[in-house]
Amino acid sequence: MIYNRCGRSGLKLPAISLGLWHNFGHVDDFETARKILFTAFDAGITHFDLANNYGPPPGSAEENFGKIMKQDLKAWRDEMIISTKAGYLMWDGPYGEWGSRKYLLASLDQSLKRMQLDYVDIFYSHRPDPDTPLEETMSALDQAVRSGKALYAGISNYNPDQTIETSRILRELGTPCLIHQPKYSLLVRWVEKSLLDVLENEGIGCIAFSPLAQGLLTDKYIKGIPKDSRAAKPHGFLRRDEVTAEVISKVKKLNELAKKRGQSLAQMALAWLLKDPRVTSVLIGTRTVEQLQDNLGTMENLDFTTEELEKIEMVIK
Ligand SMILES: NC(=O)c1ccc[n+]([C@@H]2O[C@H](COP(=O)([O-])OP(=O)(O)OC[C@H]3O[C@@H](n4cnc5c(N)ncnc54)[C@H](OP(=O)(O)O)[C@@H]3O)[C@@H](O)[C@H]2O)c1
């Protein structure tokens, strides 16, 4: 594993981080989840990303992670970076989602309880709230850090203008924004327009979520939708109708380019993101230990020739 500095902070993150959005809920196999976490940590993945609502049911990924932390990983807490978030719907009534101080701080307390932790390393505002002043949302992140319940503050799904404003407010509060978590992959490239430049200017790290486009950027959908895949599951966020002929045609071409590099498509997709020094880490999900091992193989070839990059660009532009 290599560890990249997160923006202009003192914190380094592994080039590959593991997210627990899918595959770690009560609907999933606990022993597999445990094995995935051990394999990841043994391979140098020190960063584990959660959110209040991960499951299903919501909260169950944090509960399962908490169990594994307590049973198995507690002794290594100081070697781990654990993040959680609040922003999406978590409980009934007017205080169970978005960006109020009331919701964010209550949610963080609930997350700590579920994970049986004293603190998280990073606490995120999971999405911007159009109806709450940014100052209020950011002051809640600042308080989370000042109270010792989080060590750093982060944002996710904020656009470039919101990011600049957030960064200013947090800097003034004395809790600089550590990291931004946007969706970014060979198939979803909005961050390249201006977000990455903003992050570099502001000294904020970037951790790219769904770097495999939820599994589309692997060879698994080339011959249809496999039974056990995310697109086939009722609770999977990848819908069947997102596996289109147009996407699969691109995936097939990318798969051929990956083969020529001696890599799997998943490995090429992750390496392609990591070639940009503004990307601190790629935040993968995995359902099996084998998928994780495939993704870890990315580290064996991170370099691209100009010709390879041009060929990839022709496919995805
Ligand atoms: N901030 C946000 O709003 C936000 C939103 C989404 C995600 N996230 C974060 O990003 C993390 C990752 O998101 P993601 O799960 O969508 O990431 P992803 O890496 O794009 O997709 C992961 C899925 O792809 C498939 N896969 C992974 N490696 C594979 C391989 N080598 N070969 C074949 N298939 C493979 C598996 O799906 P199958 O089940 O089909 O095998 C796996 O569950 C989440 O856990 C979460 O922490 C954040």
XYZ file of C-alpha atoms and ligand atoms in Angstrom:
365
model
C 0.000 0.000 0.000
C 1.059 3.546 -0.498
C -0.161 6.374 1.697
C -0.982 9.785 0.247
C -1.158 13.050 2.147
C -4.735 14.267 2.412
C -4.703 17.787 0.987
C -2.457 20.054 3.073
C -3.259 18.232 6.327
C -1.017 16.092 8.485
C -3.041 12.976 7.709
C -2.080 10.296 5.201
C -4.654 7.938 3.715
C -4.091 4.645 1.912
C -4.402 4.890 -1.885
C -7.216 2.338 -1.574
C -9.815 2.749 1.173
C -12.744 0.469 1.970
C -16.349 1.623 2.166
C -19.140 -0.237 3.992
C -22.149 1.135 2.103
C -23.138 -2.289 0.698
C -22.172 -5.801 1.876
C -21.892 -5.051 5.622
C -25.543 -4.769 6.676
C -27.707 -7.233 8.579
C -28.850 -8.622 5.194
C -25.247 -9.652 4.434
C -23.071 -12.491 5.689
C -21.295 -11.372 8.868
C -18.362 -13.786 8.553
C -17.628 -12.637 4.990
C -17.755 -9.031 6.125
C -15.302 -9.868 8.905
C -12.926 -11.608 6.494
C -13.054 -8.675 4.076
C -12.132 -6.256 6.872
C -9.229 -8.437 8.053
C -7.902 -8.933 4.516
C -8.121 -5.210 3.872
C -6.337 -4.217 7.067
C -3.653 -6.872 6.594
C -3.005 -5.405 3.122
C -2.494 -1.921 4.525
C -5.979 -0.499 3.982
C -6.136 1.619 7.095
C -9.206 3.656 6.204
C -12.783 2.413 6.629
C -15.665 4.597 5.560
C -19.174 4.389 6.993
C -22.311 6.514 7.298
C -25.247 6.493 9.685
C -27.584 5.021 7.050
C -25.423 2.198 5.637
C -27.020 -1.229 5.796
C -29.697 -2.287 5.130
C -31.337 -1.750 7.508
C -29.899 1.734 8.112
C -27.383 1.691 10.946
C -26.592 -2.016 10.605
C -23.240 -1.533 8.841
C -22.097 0.577 11.796
C -23.423 -2.059 14.216
C -21.595 -4.884 12.454
C -18.423 -2.828 12.154
C -18.703 -2.004 15.873
C -18.966 -5.697 16.733
C -15.869 -6.533 14.699
C -13.973 -3.598 16.175
C -14.792 -4.723 19.701
C -14.155 -8.429 19.130
C -11.127 -8.285 16.887
C -9.641 -4.945 15.959
C -9.742 -2.792 19.096
C -6.023 -3.199 19.735
C -5.302 -1.574 16.353
C -7.583 1.464 16.759
C -4.658 3.886 16.533
C -3.659 2.371 13.167
C -7.115 2.947 11.701
C -8.949 5.902 10.185
C -12.688 5.439 10.637
C -15.166 7.867 9.147
C -18.897 8.321 9.355
C -21.424 10.767 7.912
C -24.831 12.272 8.445
C -27.040 13.903 5.840
C -29.491 11.369 4.413
C -32.702 10.160 6.046
C -31.997 8.285 9.249
C -34.981 8.671 11.577
C -38.563 9.933 11.583
C -39.605 13.506 12.206
C -38.054 16.815 11.174
C -34.635 16.178 12.807
C -33.628 12.935 11.065
C -31.903 14.172 7.877
C -30.126 17.055 6.050
C -27.791 19.530 7.767
C -29.112 21.040 10.974
C -26.924 21.170 14.039
C -29.617 19.175 15.873
C -29.485 16.302 13.374
C -25.730 16.152 12.792
C -24.687 16.076 16.434
C -27.422 13.631 17.495
C -26.504 11.398 14.561
C -22.815 11.392 15.478
C -23.684 10.277 19.029
C -25.807 7.463 17.609
C -23.039 6.392 15.218
C -20.465 6.268 18.017
C -22.813 4.103 20.065
C -23.460 1.694 17.182
C -19.745 1.408 16.408
C -18.845 1.223 20.128
C -16.211 3.897 19.575
C -15.173 6.953 21.622
C -14.460 8.961 18.486
C -14.374 8.786 14.696
C -11.445 10.112 12.730
C -13.519 11.935 10.130
C -17.085 13.209 10.451
C -18.763 14.261 7.209
C -21.703 16.335 6.163
C -22.995 13.710 3.693
C -24.767 16.212 1.420
C -25.355 19.967 1.298
C -28.683 21.134 2.746
C -30.322 23.846 0.614
C -32.482 24.998 3.558
C -29.926 25.234 6.362
C -27.292 27.997 6.475
C -23.894 26.539 5.631
C -22.592 28.268 8.784
C -24.876 26.093 10.937
C -23.870 22.820 9.281
C -20.177 23.724 9.486
C -20.408 24.867 13.102
C -21.819 21.418 13.923
C -18.790 19.762 12.255
C -16.512 22.161 14.139
C -18.208 21.269 17.409
C -17.930 17.558 16.667
C -14.175 18.061 16.374
C -13.858 20.360 19.404
C -15.782 17.909 21.568
C -13.291 15.169 20.661
C -15.969 13.000 19.036
C -14.279 13.485 15.636
C -10.708 14.386 14.732
C -11.348 15.939 11.319
C -14.246 17.393 9.332
C -15.233 16.439 5.789
C -17.880 17.111 3.167
C -19.448 14.955 0.490
C -21.443 15.740 -2.643
C -20.827 19.516 -2.341
C -20.391 21.387 -5.636
C -17.321 23.583 -6.283
C -18.944 26.854 -5.095
C -20.327 25.234 -1.957
C -16.899 23.710 -1.348
C -15.146 27.089 -1.521
C -17.663 28.578 0.923
C -17.475 25.587 3.263
C -13.711 25.730 3.254
C -13.744 29.441 4.178
C -16.199 28.934 7.050
C -14.383 25.937 8.481
C -11.016 27.697 8.237
C -12.423 30.681 10.127
C -13.826 28.341 12.765
C -10.333 26.829 13.175
C -11.277 23.359 11.892
C -10.031 23.227 8.293
C -11.923 20.989 5.896
C -9.844 17.805 5.592
C -11.479 16.023 2.710
C -14.169 15.982 0.040
C -15.881 12.751 -0.988
C -17.303 13.007 -4.522
C -18.481 10.340 -6.962
C -15.691 9.874 -9.515
C -14.856 7.141 -12.003
C -14.076 6.514 -15.665
C -17.844 6.818 -16.236
C -18.643 9.767 -13.928
C -16.261 12.673 -14.420
C -17.982 15.859 -13.214
C -15.240 16.528 -10.658
C -12.730 17.187 -13.428
C -14.577 20.329 -14.539
C -13.555 22.397 -11.523
C -13.922 20.530 -8.243
C -10.424 19.024 -8.342
C -8.883 22.466 -8.934
C -10.868 23.907 -6.034
C -9.718 21.092 -3.752
C -6.088 21.651 -4.721
C -6.349 25.413 -4.125
C -8.058 24.943 -0.778
C -5.669 22.193 0.360
C -8.500 19.675 0.721
C -7.996 15.964 -0.040
C -10.203 14.008 -2.431
C -11.499 10.491 -1.844
C -13.348 9.178 -4.896
C -16.466 7.132 -4.127
C -17.932 4.407 -6.372
C -14.649 4.319 -8.354
C -15.860 1.157 -10.112
C -19.252 2.764 -10.850
C -20.803 0.274 -8.408
C -19.325 -2.677 -10.288
C -20.013 -1.548 -13.864
C -16.269 -0.989 -14.348
C -15.469 -4.674 -14.026
C -16.025 -7.485 -16.492
C -19.029 -8.872 -14.561
C -21.851 -7.276 -16.602
C -20.359 -7.970 -20.043
C -22.461 -11.106 -20.478
C -25.593 -9.946 -18.662
C -26.543 -9.338 -15.033
C -25.200 -12.079 -12.724
C -27.571 -13.346 -10.002
C -25.449 -12.282 -7.049
C -24.499 -8.826 -8.413
C -25.596 -5.473 -7.014
C -27.782 -4.754 -10.038
C -29.718 -7.971 -9.363
C -30.439 -7.215 -5.696
C -33.616 -5.490 -4.563
C -31.673 -3.340 -2.085
C -28.727 -2.642 -4.423
C -28.363 0.990 -5.481
C -27.299 0.014 -8.995
C -30.482 -0.359 -11.009
C -30.881 -2.896 -13.787
C -31.710 -0.102 -16.219
C -28.305 1.502 -15.561
C -26.635 -1.514 -17.186
C -27.266 -0.161 -20.685
C -25.961 -1.328 -24.055
C -24.079 1.978 -24.350
C -22.278 1.484 -21.033
C -21.486 -2.155 -21.767
C -20.046 -1.230 -25.144
C -17.623 1.160 -23.394
C -16.878 -1.419 -20.716
C -15.973 -4.036 -23.344
C -13.502 -1.648 -24.996
C -12.007 -0.665 -21.653
C -11.734 -4.325 -20.730
C -9.640 -4.973 -23.848
C -7.348 -2.037 -22.993
C -6.955 -3.357 -19.440
C -6.019 -6.814 -20.734
C -3.277 -5.262 -22.866
C -1.891 -3.683 -19.698
C -1.982 -7.086 -18.002
C -4.598 -5.829 -15.548
C -8.226 -6.507 -14.753
C -10.637 -3.735 -15.710
C -11.247 -3.017 -12.012
C -7.498 -2.527 -11.522
C -7.188 -0.233 -14.531
C -10.214 1.823 -13.423
C -8.689 2.382 -9.969
C -5.188 3.111 -11.298
C -6.660 5.618 -13.760
C -8.121 7.638 -10.847
C -4.947 7.424 -8.774
C -2.778 8.857 -11.575
C -4.051 12.328 -10.587
C -2.087 13.552 -7.546
C -5.160 15.485 -6.379
C -6.903 12.166 -5.723
C -5.818 11.063 -2.252
C -7.613 7.731 -2.209
C -10.130 5.597 -4.099
C -12.986 4.395 -1.922
C -13.957 0.940 -3.078
C -16.670 -1.472 -2.039
C -16.260 -5.244 -2.170
C -18.665 -8.135 -1.682
C -16.042 -10.902 -1.522
C -12.447 -11.355 -0.423
C -11.588 -12.291 -4.037
C -12.883 -8.959 -5.349
C -10.852 -7.168 -2.706
C -7.724 -9.071 -3.695
C -8.306 -8.216 -7.341
C -8.648 -4.540 -6.419
C -5.522 -4.635 -4.266
C -3.622 -5.839 -7.343
C -4.064 -2.292 -8.701
C -0.976 -1.283 -6.740
C 1.211 -3.441 -9.002
C 0.747 -1.168 -12.019
C -0.206 2.448 -11.455
C 1.580 3.916 -14.490
C 0.070 4.752 -17.867
C 1.738 5.591 -21.156
C 0.422 8.617 -23.061
C -0.863 6.254 -25.715
C -2.831 4.211 -23.179
C -4.372 7.354 -21.722
C -5.360 8.576 -25.173
C -6.994 5.250 -26.005
C -8.943 5.281 -22.733
C -10.015 8.865 -23.368
C -11.339 7.926 -26.819
C -13.613 5.357 -25.186
C -14.963 7.473 -22.329
C -15.175 10.962 -23.828
N -20.617 9.991 -0.020
C -21.559 9.380 -0.699
O -22.620 9.958 -1.005
C -21.311 7.967 -1.115
C -22.179 7.340 -2.036
C -21.864 6.039 -2.434
C -20.742 5.393 -1.915
N -19.967 6.020 -1.006
C -18.786 5.355 -0.404
O -18.030 4.709 -1.418
C -17.870 3.327 -1.084
C -17.763 2.504 -2.323
O -18.910 2.649 -3.142
P -19.315 1.467 -4.091
O -19.571 0.236 -3.270
O -20.352 1.966 -5.002
O -17.905 1.274 -4.865
P -17.450 0.534 -6.181
O -16.072 0.077 -5.849
O -17.660 1.419 -7.344
O -18.424 -0.727 -6.342
C -18.331 -1.809 -5.462
C -19.044 -3.020 -6.037
O -18.480 -3.398 -7.284
C -18.349 -4.815 -7.348
N -16.909 -5.118 -7.370
C -15.929 -4.535 -6.634
N -14.726 -5.021 -6.965
C -14.929 -5.917 -7.946
C -14.077 -6.745 -8.695
N -12.757 -6.727 -8.521
N -14.634 -7.560 -9.644
C -15.969 -7.597 -9.843
N -16.833 -6.829 -9.147
C -16.319 -5.998 -8.206
C -19.077 -5.364 -6.141
O -20.463 -5.457 -6.470
P -21.273 -6.836 -6.648
O -22.081 -6.965 -5.443
O -22.081 -6.588 -7.881
O -20.267 -7.925 -6.819
C -18.882 -4.241 -5.149
O -19.805 -4.250 -4.090
C -19.117 3.028 -0.241
O -18.969 1.861 0.543
C -19.184 4.274 0.600
O -18.236 4.215 1.629
C -20.222 7.293 -0.621
